[in-house]
Coordinates of C-alpha atoms and ligand atoms in Angstrom, one line a residue:
X1 CA 101.5 122.7 102.5
X2 CA 104.4 121.0 104.2
X3 CA 105.1 118.1 102.2
X4 CA 107.8 115.3 102.6
X5 CA 109.1 113.5 99.7
X6 CA 111.1 110.2 100.5
X7 CA 113.6 109.1 97.9
X8 CA 116.1 111.6 95.9
X9 CA 115.7 109.5 92.7
X10 CA 114.3 110.8 89.4
X11 CA 110.7 110.4 90.6
X12 CA 111.3 112.1 94.1
X13 CA 113.4 114.9 92.8
X14 CA 110.9 115.7 90.0
X15 CA 108.1 115.6 92.3
X16 CA 109.9 117.7 94.9
X17 CA 110.9 120.3 92.0
X18 CA 107.3 120.5 90.8
X19 CA 105.8 120.8 94.3
X20 CA 108.2 123.6 95.1
X21 CA 107.3 125.5 91.7
X22 CA 103.7 125.3 93.2
X23 CA 104.9 127.2 96.3
X24 CA 104.7 124.2 98.8
X25 CA 107.4 123.8 101.5
X26 CA 109.2 120.4 100.5
X27 CA 111.5 118.3 102.4
X28 CA 113.2 115.4 100.6
X29 CA 114.7 112.5 102.5
X30 CA 117.4 110.3 100.9
X31 CA 118.8 107.4 102.8
X32 CA 121.6 106.3 100.6
X33 CA 125.0 108.1 101.0
X34 CA 126.9 109.5 98.0
X35 CA 125.5 111.4 95.0
X36 CA 121.8 112.0 94.6
X37 CA 119.7 110.5 91.8
X38 CA 118.9 106.9 93.2
X39 CA 119.6 104.4 90.5
X40 CA 120.4 107.2 88.1
X41 CA 123.1 108.7 90.3
X42 CA 126.8 109.2 89.5
X43 CA 130.1 107.7 90.4
X44 CA 133.5 109.4 90.2
X45 CA 135.9 106.9 88.6
X46 CA 139.4 107.2 86.9
X47 CA 138.6 111.0 87.1
X48 CA 135.5 110.9 85.2
X49 CA 131.9 111.5 86.4
X50 CA 129.7 108.6 85.0
X51 CA 126.5 106.6 85.9
X52 CA 126.9 104.1 88.4
X53 CA 124.3 102.0 86.4
X54 CA 124.5 102.8 82.7
X55 CA 122.0 105.0 81.3
X56 CA 120.9 106.7 78.1
X57 CA 117.4 108.1 76.8
X58 CA 115.4 108.0 73.6
X59 CA 114.4 110.6 71.2
X60 CA 110.8 109.9 72.2
X61 CA 111.5 110.6 76.0
X62 CA 109.6 113.7 75.9
X63 CA 109.2 114.1 79.6
X64 CA 112.9 113.7 80.4
X65 CA 114.0 116.0 77.6
X66 CA 111.5 118.8 78.7
X67 CA 112.8 118.5 82.1
X68 CA 116.5 118.8 80.9
X69 CA 115.3 121.8 79.0
X70 CA 113.5 123.3 82.0
X71 CA 116.7 123.0 84.2
X72 CA 119.0 124.7 81.7
X73 CA 121.0 121.6 81.0
X74 CA 119.9 121.1 77.4
X75 CA 123.4 122.2 76.1
X76 CA 124.8 119.1 77.8
X77 CA 122.5 116.8 76.2
X78 CA 124.2 114.9 73.3
X79 CA 122.6 112.6 70.8
X80 CA 124.6 109.8 69.0
X81 CA 124.0 107.1 66.8
X82 CA 124.6 103.7 68.6
X83 CA 126.3 100.6 67.1
X84 CA 124.7 97.6 68.8
X85 CA 125.6 94.0 68.6
X86 CA 124.5 90.6 69.8
X87 CA 126.9 88.1 71.2
X88 CA 126.1 84.5 70.3
X89 CA 127.9 81.5 69.1
X90 CA 131.2 82.8 70.2
X91 CA 131.1 86.2 68.4
X92 CA 129.7 89.7 68.4
X93 CA 127.3 90.1 65.4
X94 CA 126.1 93.6 64.4
X95 CA 122.4 94.0 65.5
X96 CA 121.2 97.7 65.2
X97 CA 119.0 97.7 62.2
X98 CA 116.5 95.5 60.1
X99 CA 119.4 94.9 57.6
X100 CA 121.6 93.4 60.6
X101 CA 118.8 91.2 61.5
X102 CA 118.5 89.9 57.9
X103 CA 122.2 89.2 57.9
X104 CA 122.4 87.6 61.4
X105 CA 123.8 84.1 60.9
X106 CA 122.8 82.8 64.4
X107 CA 119.2 82.1 62.9
X108 CA 118.1 80.4 59.7
X109 CA 116.7 82.7 57.0
X110 CA 113.0 81.8 57.8
X111 CA 113.9 82.4 61.6
X112 CA 115.4 86.0 60.7
X113 CA 112.3 86.8 58.5
X114 CA 109.8 85.7 61.1
X115 CA 111.6 87.6 63.9
X116 CA 111.4 90.8 61.7
X117 CA 107.7 90.4 61.0
X118 CA 107.1 89.8 64.8
X119 CA 108.9 93.0 65.7
X120 CA 106.8 94.8 62.9
X121 CA 103.6 93.2 64.3
X122 CA 104.5 94.3 67.9
X123 CA 105.1 97.8 66.7
X124 CA 101.8 97.9 64.9
X125 CA 99.9 96.9 68.0
X126 CA 98.1 100.1 69.5
X127 CA 96.4 98.3 72.4
X128 CA 98.6 96.4 74.9
X129 CA 95.4 95.1 76.6
X130 CA 95.4 92.1 74.2
X131 CA 98.9 90.9 75.3
X132 CA 98.2 91.2 79.2
X133 CA 97.0 87.4 79.1
X134 CA 99.9 86.0 77.1
X135 CA 103.6 85.4 78.4
X136 CA 106.4 86.9 76.5
X137 CA 107.6 83.3 75.9
X138 CA 104.4 82.3 74.4
X139 CA 104.0 85.5 72.2
X140 CA 107.4 85.2 70.9
X141 CA 107.3 81.4 70.2
X142 CA 104.1 81.9 68.2
X143 CA 105.0 85.1 66.3
X144 CA 108.8 85.0 65.8
X145 CA 109.0 81.1 65.9
X146 CA 110.4 78.5 68.1
X147 CA 114.0 78.8 66.7
X148 CA 114.1 82.6 67.3
X149 CA 112.7 82.0 70.8
X150 CA 115.2 79.3 71.7
X151 CA 118.3 80.8 70.2
X152 CA 117.7 84.5 70.7
X153 CA 115.0 85.5 73.2
X154 CA 114.9 82.7 75.6
X155 CA 118.7 83.4 76.7
X156 CA 117.8 86.9 77.2
X157 CA 114.7 86.5 79.1
X158 CA 116.6 83.9 81.3
X159 CA 119.4 86.3 81.9
X160 CA 117.4 89.2 82.7
X161 CA 114.6 87.4 84.7
X162 CA 115.9 84.1 85.8
X163 CA 113.2 82.0 87.4
X164 CA 110.5 84.7 86.6
X165 CA 111.4 84.5 82.8
X166 CA 108.4 82.3 81.9
X167 CA 106.0 84.6 83.7
X168 CA 107.1 87.9 82.1
X169 CA 104.2 89.3 80.2
X170 CA 103.8 90.0 76.6
X171 CA 103.3 93.5 77.2
X172 CA 107.1 93.8 78.4
X173 CA 108.6 92.6 75.1
X174 CA 105.8 94.5 73.1
X175 CA 107.1 97.6 74.8
X176 CA 110.8 97.1 74.2
X177 CA 109.9 96.5 70.5
X178 CA 108.0 99.8 70.3
X179 CA 110.5 101.7 72.2
X180 CA 113.6 100.9 70.2
X181 CA 111.6 101.6 67.0
X182 CA 110.6 105.0 68.4
X183 CA 114.3 106.4 68.7
X184 CA 115.2 105.4 65.1
X185 CA 116.8 108.0 62.8
X186 CA 115.9 106.6 59.3
X187 CA 115.7 102.7 58.8
X188 CA 119.1 101.9 60.1
X189 CA 120.3 104.3 62.8
X190 CA 119.3 104.4 66.5
X191 CA 119.8 107.8 68.2
X192 CA 120.4 107.7 71.7
X193 CA 120.9 110.6 74.3
X194 CA 123.4 111.2 77.2
X195 CA 123.9 113.9 79.5
X196 CA 127.5 115.2 79.6
X197 CA 128.9 114.5 83.0
X198 CA 126.3 111.9 83.8
X199 CA 122.5 112.1 84.4
X200 CA 123.4 112.6 87.8
X201 CA 124.2 116.3 87.0
X202 CA 120.4 116.7 86.4
X203 CA 119.5 115.2 89.8
X204 CA 122.1 117.6 91.4
X205 CA 120.6 120.5 89.6
X206 CA 117.0 119.6 90.8
X207 CA 118.1 119.5 94.4
X208 CA 119.8 122.8 94.1
X209 CA 116.4 124.2 92.5
X210 CA 114.5 122.7 95.4
X211 CA 116.7 124.3 98.0
X212 CA 116.7 127.7 95.9
X213 CA 112.8 127.4 96.3
X214 CA 113.0 127.2 100.1
X215 CA 113.0 123.4 100.3
X216 CA 115.4 121.1 102.1
X217 CA 117.2 117.8 101.0
X218 CA 117.9 115.7 104.0
X219 CA 120.4 112.8 103.9
X220 CA 118.6 110.5 106.2
X221 CA 116.4 107.4 106.2
X222 CA 112.8 108.2 106.8
X223 CA 110.4 105.7 108.5
X224 CA 107.7 105.0 111.0
X225 CA 105.2 107.1 109.3
X226 CA 102.0 107.3 111.1
X227 CA 98.8 109.6 111.4
X228 CA 99.3 112.1 114.3
X229 CA 96.8 113.4 116.7
X230 CA 96.2 116.7 114.7
X231 CA 95.2 114.8 111.6
X232 CA 98.3 115.1 109.8
X233 CA 101.1 112.8 109.2
X234 CA 104.6 112.3 110.9
X235 CA 107.8 110.4 110.1
X236 CA 110.9 109.5 112.1
X237 CA 114.5 110.2 111.1
X238 CA 117.8 110.5 112.6
X239 CA 116.3 110.1 116.1
X240 CA 113.5 112.8 115.8
X241 CA 110.1 113.2 114.3
X242 CA 108.6 115.7 111.8
X243 CA 105.1 116.5 110.9
X244 CA 103.8 116.9 107.4
X245 CA 100.4 117.5 105.6
X246 CA 101.3 115.0 102.9
X247 CA 104.0 112.4 102.3
X248 CA 105.1 111.1 99.0
X249 CA 107.2 107.7 99.1
X250 CA 109.2 107.0 96.1
X251 CA 111.1 103.8 96.9
X252 CA 109.8 100.4 96.1
X253 CA 106.3 99.2 97.6
X254 CA 108.3 96.6 99.8
X255 CA 110.3 99.7 101.3
X256 CA 107.1 101.5 101.8
X257 CA 105.7 98.6 103.9
X258 CA 108.7 98.8 106.1
X259 CA 108.4 102.6 106.6
X260 CA 104.7 102.7 107.3
X261 CA 102.3 100.6 109.2
X262 CA 99.7 99.7 106.5
X263 CA 96.8 97.3 106.5
X264 CA 97.6 93.7 105.9
X265 CA 95.6 93.2 102.6
X266 CA 97.3 96.4 101.2
X267 CA 100.7 95.2 102.2
X268 CA 100.2 91.8 100.5
X269 CA 99.3 93.5 97.3
X270 CA 102.1 95.9 97.6
X271 CA 104.6 93.1 98.1
X272 CA 103.3 91.1 95.2
X273 CA 105.2 92.8 92.6
X274 CA 108.6 90.9 92.3
X275 CA 111.9 92.9 91.8
X276 CA 115.0 91.9 90.3
X277 CA 118.3 93.0 91.8
X278 CA 121.3 94.2 89.5
X279 CA 125.1 93.9 89.9
X280 CA 126.8 96.3 87.5
X281 CA 130.6 96.4 87.2
X282 CA 132.1 99.5 85.7
X283 CA 135.3 98.6 84.2
X284 CA 138.2 100.8 83.0
X285 CA 140.6 99.2 80.3
X286 CA 143.8 100.4 78.9
X287 CA 142.3 100.5 75.5
X288 CA 138.8 100.0 73.9
X289 CA 137.7 96.4 73.5
X290 CA 135.3 96.7 70.6
X291 CA 133.7 99.3 68.3
X292 CA 130.2 98.7 69.9
X293 CA 128.2 100.5 72.3
X294 CA 125.7 98.0 73.5
X295 CA 126.2 94.2 73.1
X296 CA 123.5 91.9 74.5
X297 CA 124.9 88.4 75.5
X298 CA 122.5 85.8 74.2
X299 CA 124.2 82.8 75.6
X300 CA 122.7 80.7 78.3
X301 CA 124.7 80.6 81.4
X302 CA 126.8 83.9 80.7
X303 CA 127.4 85.6 84.0
X304 CA 126.2 89.1 82.5
X305 CA 123.7 89.9 79.8
X306 CA 124.9 93.4 78.8
X307 CA 128.3 94.5 77.7
X308 CA 128.2 98.3 77.3
X309 CA 131.4 100.1 76.1
X310 CA 130.2 103.8 76.9
X311 CA 133.3 105.3 75.7
X312 CA 132.5 104.2 72.2
X313 CA 129.2 106.3 72.1
X314 CA 129.8 109.2 74.7
X315 CA 133.6 109.7 74.9
X316 CA 134.8 112.0 77.4
X317 CA 138.2 113.8 77.4
X318 CA 138.8 112.2 81.1
X319 CA 138.6 108.7 79.3
X320 CA 141.4 109.4 76.8
X321 CA 142.1 106.2 74.9
X322 CA 140.8 104.1 77.8
X323 CA 137.6 101.9 77.5
X324 CA 134.8 102.8 79.9
X325 CA 132.8 99.6 80.1
X326 CA 129.7 98.4 82.0
X327 CA 128.8 94.7 82.6
X328 CA 125.4 94.2 84.0
X329 CA 123.7 91.2 85.5
X330 CA 120.2 90.8 86.9
X331 CA 119.4 88.3 89.5
X332 CA 117.2 87.4 92.6
X333 CA 118.5 89.3 95.7
X334 CA 118.5 85.7 97.2
X335 CA 121.1 84.6 94.6
X336 CA 124.4 84.1 96.7
X337 CA 126.1 86.2 93.8
X338 CA 124.2 89.3 94.9
X339 CA 125.9 89.1 98.2
X340 CA 129.2 87.8 97.0
X341 CA 132.8 89.2 97.6
X342 CA 133.5 91.9 94.9
X343 CA 136.7 90.0 93.8
X344 CA 134.6 86.8 93.3
X345 CA 132.2 88.7 91.1
X346 CA 134.9 90.5 89.2
X347 CA 136.7 87.1 88.7
X348 CA 133.6 85.5 87.3
X349 CA 132.8 88.4 84.9
X350 CA 136.5 88.8 83.7
X351 CA 136.7 85.2 82.9
X352 CA 133.7 85.4 80.6
X353 CA 134.9 88.6 79.2
X354 CA 138.1 87.1 78.1
X355 CA 136.1 84.4 76.2
X356 CA 134.2 87.1 74.4
X357 CA 137.5 89.2 73.4
X358 CA 140.3 86.7 73.3
X359 CA 142.9 89.3 73.0
X360 CA 141.7 90.9 76.3
X361 CA 144.0 90.4 79.2
X362 CA 143.5 91.2 82.9
X363 CA 146.8 93.2 82.7
X364 CA 144.8 95.8 80.7
X365 CA 142.3 96.3 83.6
X366 CA 143.1 99.8 85.0
X367 CA 140.3 100.0 87.6
X368 CA 136.9 98.4 88.5
X369 CA 133.9 99.1 90.7
X370 CA 131.2 96.6 91.6
X371 CA 127.8 98.4 92.4
X372 CA 124.6 96.6 93.5
X373 CA 121.0 97.6 93.3
X374 CA 118.5 95.6 95.4
X375 CA 115.4 97.2 93.8
X376 CA 116.3 97.4 90.1
X377 CA 113.7 96.0 87.9
X378 CA 110.1 95.0 88.7
X379 CA 109.0 92.0 86.8
X380 CA 106.1 92.7 84.6
X381 CA 104.2 89.7 84.8
X382 CA 100.8 88.5 83.3
X383 CA 97.8 90.8 83.9
X384 CA 100.2 93.4 85.6
X385 CA 97.6 95.9 85.6
X386 CA 95.5 94.1 88.3
X387 CA 98.6 94.5 90.5
X388 CA 99.3 98.2 89.9
X389 CA 99.1 100.2 93.0
X390 CA 97.2 103.6 92.9
X391 CA 99.1 106.6 94.0
X392 CA 97.1 107.0 97.2
X393 CA 97.5 104.5 100.0
X394 CA 95.1 103.7 102.7
X395 CA 96.9 106.0 105.0
X396 CA 95.2 109.3 104.1
X397 CA 97.9 111.9 103.0
X398 CA 100.4 109.2 102.2
X399 CA 101.1 108.4 98.6
X400 CA 103.4 106.1 96.7
X401 CA 105.0 106.7 93.1
X402 CA 107.4 103.8 92.4
X403 CA 108.9 102.1 89.3
X404 CA 106.5 99.3 89.7
X405 CA 103.5 101.5 88.9
X406 CA 104.9 102.5 85.5
X407 CA 103.0 100.5 82.9
X408 CA 102.3 99.5 80.1
X409 CA 105.8 101.1 79.7
X410 CA 108.9 99.6 81.6
X411 CA 110.9 101.6 84.2
X412 CA 113.1 104.3 82.7
X413 CA 114.0 107.9 83.8
X414 CA 111.4 109.4 81.3
X415 CA 108.5 107.5 82.9
X416 CA 109.9 108.4 86.5
X417 CA 110.0 112.1 85.6
X418 CA 106.4 111.7 84.1
X419 CA 105.2 109.8 87.4
X420 CA 106.8 112.5 89.5
X421 CA 105.0 115.1 87.7
X422 CA 101.8 113.2 88.1
X423 CA 102.1 112.6 91.7
X424 CA 103.0 116.4 92.3
X425 CA 99.9 117.4 90.5
X426 CA 97.6 115.1 92.5
X427 CA 99.2 116.0 95.9
X428 CA 100.0 119.7 95.4
X429 CA 97.2 120.8 93.1
Ligands
LIG1 C1 121.0 98.7 85.7 C2 120.0 99.7 85.2 C3 120.0 100.3 83.9 C4 119.2 101.4 83.6 N1 119.2 101.9 82.4 C5 118.4 102.9 82.2 C6 118.6 103.6 80.9 O1 119.5 103.3 80.0 N2 117.8 104.6 80.7 C7 116.8 105.1 81.5 O2 116.1 106.0 81.4 N3 116.6 104.5 82.7 C8 117.4 103.4 83.0 N4 117.3 102.6 84.2 C9 116.1 103.0 85.0 C10 116.2 104.3 85.7 O3 117.4 104.2 86.4 C11 115.1 104.3 86.7 O4 113.7 104.1 86.0 C12 114.8 105.6 87.6 O5 116.2 106.0 88.0 C13 114.0 105.2 88.9 O6 113.9 106.4 89.7 P1 113.1 106.3 91.0 O7 113.2 107.6 91.5 O8 111.7 105.9 90.5 O9 113.6 105.2 91.8 P2 115.1 105.1 92.7 O10 116.2 105.6 91.5 O11 115.2 103.7 93.0 O12 115.0 106.1 93.8 C14 114.3 105.8 94.9 C15 115.1 106.2 96.0 O13 114.5 106.1 97.2 C16 115.3 106.0 98.3 N5 114.7 105.5 99.4 C17 113.9 104.3 99.7 N6 113.3 104.3 100.7 C18 113.9 105.3 101.5 C19 113.7 105.7 102.9 N7 112.9 104.9 103.8 N8 114.2 106.9 103.4 C20 114.9 107.8 102.4 N9 115.0 107.3 101.1 C21 114.7 106.1 100.7 C22 116.4 105.2 97.7 O14 117.6 105.2 98.4 C23 116.4 105.8 96.3 O15 117.6 106.7 96.3 C24 118.1 101.6 84.5 C25 118.1 101.0 85.7 C26 118.9 100.1 86.2 C27 118.9 99.4 87.6

């Protein structure tokens, strides 16, 4: 069959690869310029190939690991034990292991014990459906205690979800606890994986394999998807139209509604899943700022929620002694900061960074890049399962496989790969 895949991110390229293996003629369309891979694509900065938005994988990410293996890149997959921290009360506290939690001075001893028990309860819960009706806020307050919610979890939920924080479902937090536990090596170590040269290398390889299998990767926005007279589908791109038997769309449901004329009831449902945007600043410093990989900022009003010193966990010869750091902020796309001038964003972020690391001076900044993603994180709300779109759409032959359909897990490359495989099996037999 002639099949179009719209979107060259993890989901689209995996689906394209699977469909090519099944002998179909595949064309992948990608509207963004620059490297392939969507949110997981690379940037070249200070001579290094590194993700535009920080990424790692977990030891439990079986679909992702098997795809890396299948594409011949497993020799480039590195596993390292991460040192994580939490910034609160003006300093970074170690926060990798249960022992770190017990030693954490930001909470009273009973608060720490209740938090630990809540994590264990979440991990022991096998069926997420009981958590569909309870918000993360209520579940955490009831199980970890009000103190833990106010001092630890509320600043995190607020930073990540803003005005949607109170409606985030208990399933989302359950999944976070479960996932972190699944990548432990022993009690105190957390093992994280990274692809040498950035995950973009995997997406370039998939595109290469699709082309070797006779397919095409076209750098163009696809839209105006409609039924044609012969019973197939057609799409417009670059001033022309092409005909396909099947089309798989892998952008957000909101983008799908712009690209195809779909019935109003379906469009209403598709647009009901809210998405947060993300600003991610990659910073190169003359020296390393900490000995942590991942620091969560648990302070209300902080301009970013994550400080990730990538060079501490996955050093690359191109980094030398320099620090490669990501500062990440989730926000509504309507927040004026999302559209703000890069220098303004950098100024806000660097002022706060100077408070986190008082020895850090702006003179140490060698380079920085500001990246923005409009469709970065679906908000997993209460009874999210009722909002989930099926892969098929009302337009026969048109399918959607997007981050918002990943549930009860949260978005991630592993689930994108699994979804791409599922969509390919459904569409291409
Ligand atoms: C800040 C951040 C940090 C993350 N950290 C991690 C992590 O540590 N580990 C991990 O595994 N995952 C992480 N993720 C999640 C991971 O990046 C995603 O789950 C995954 O990349 C989603 O892939 P996708 O193909 O579904 O979507 P996308 O990557 O969004 O790809 C969709 C593609 O469709 C294209 N498109 C849309 N409409 C059209 C059109 N009309 N025509 C042509 N092209 C179109 C878009 O340009 C885009 O390239 C992170 C995400 C973010 C934002």
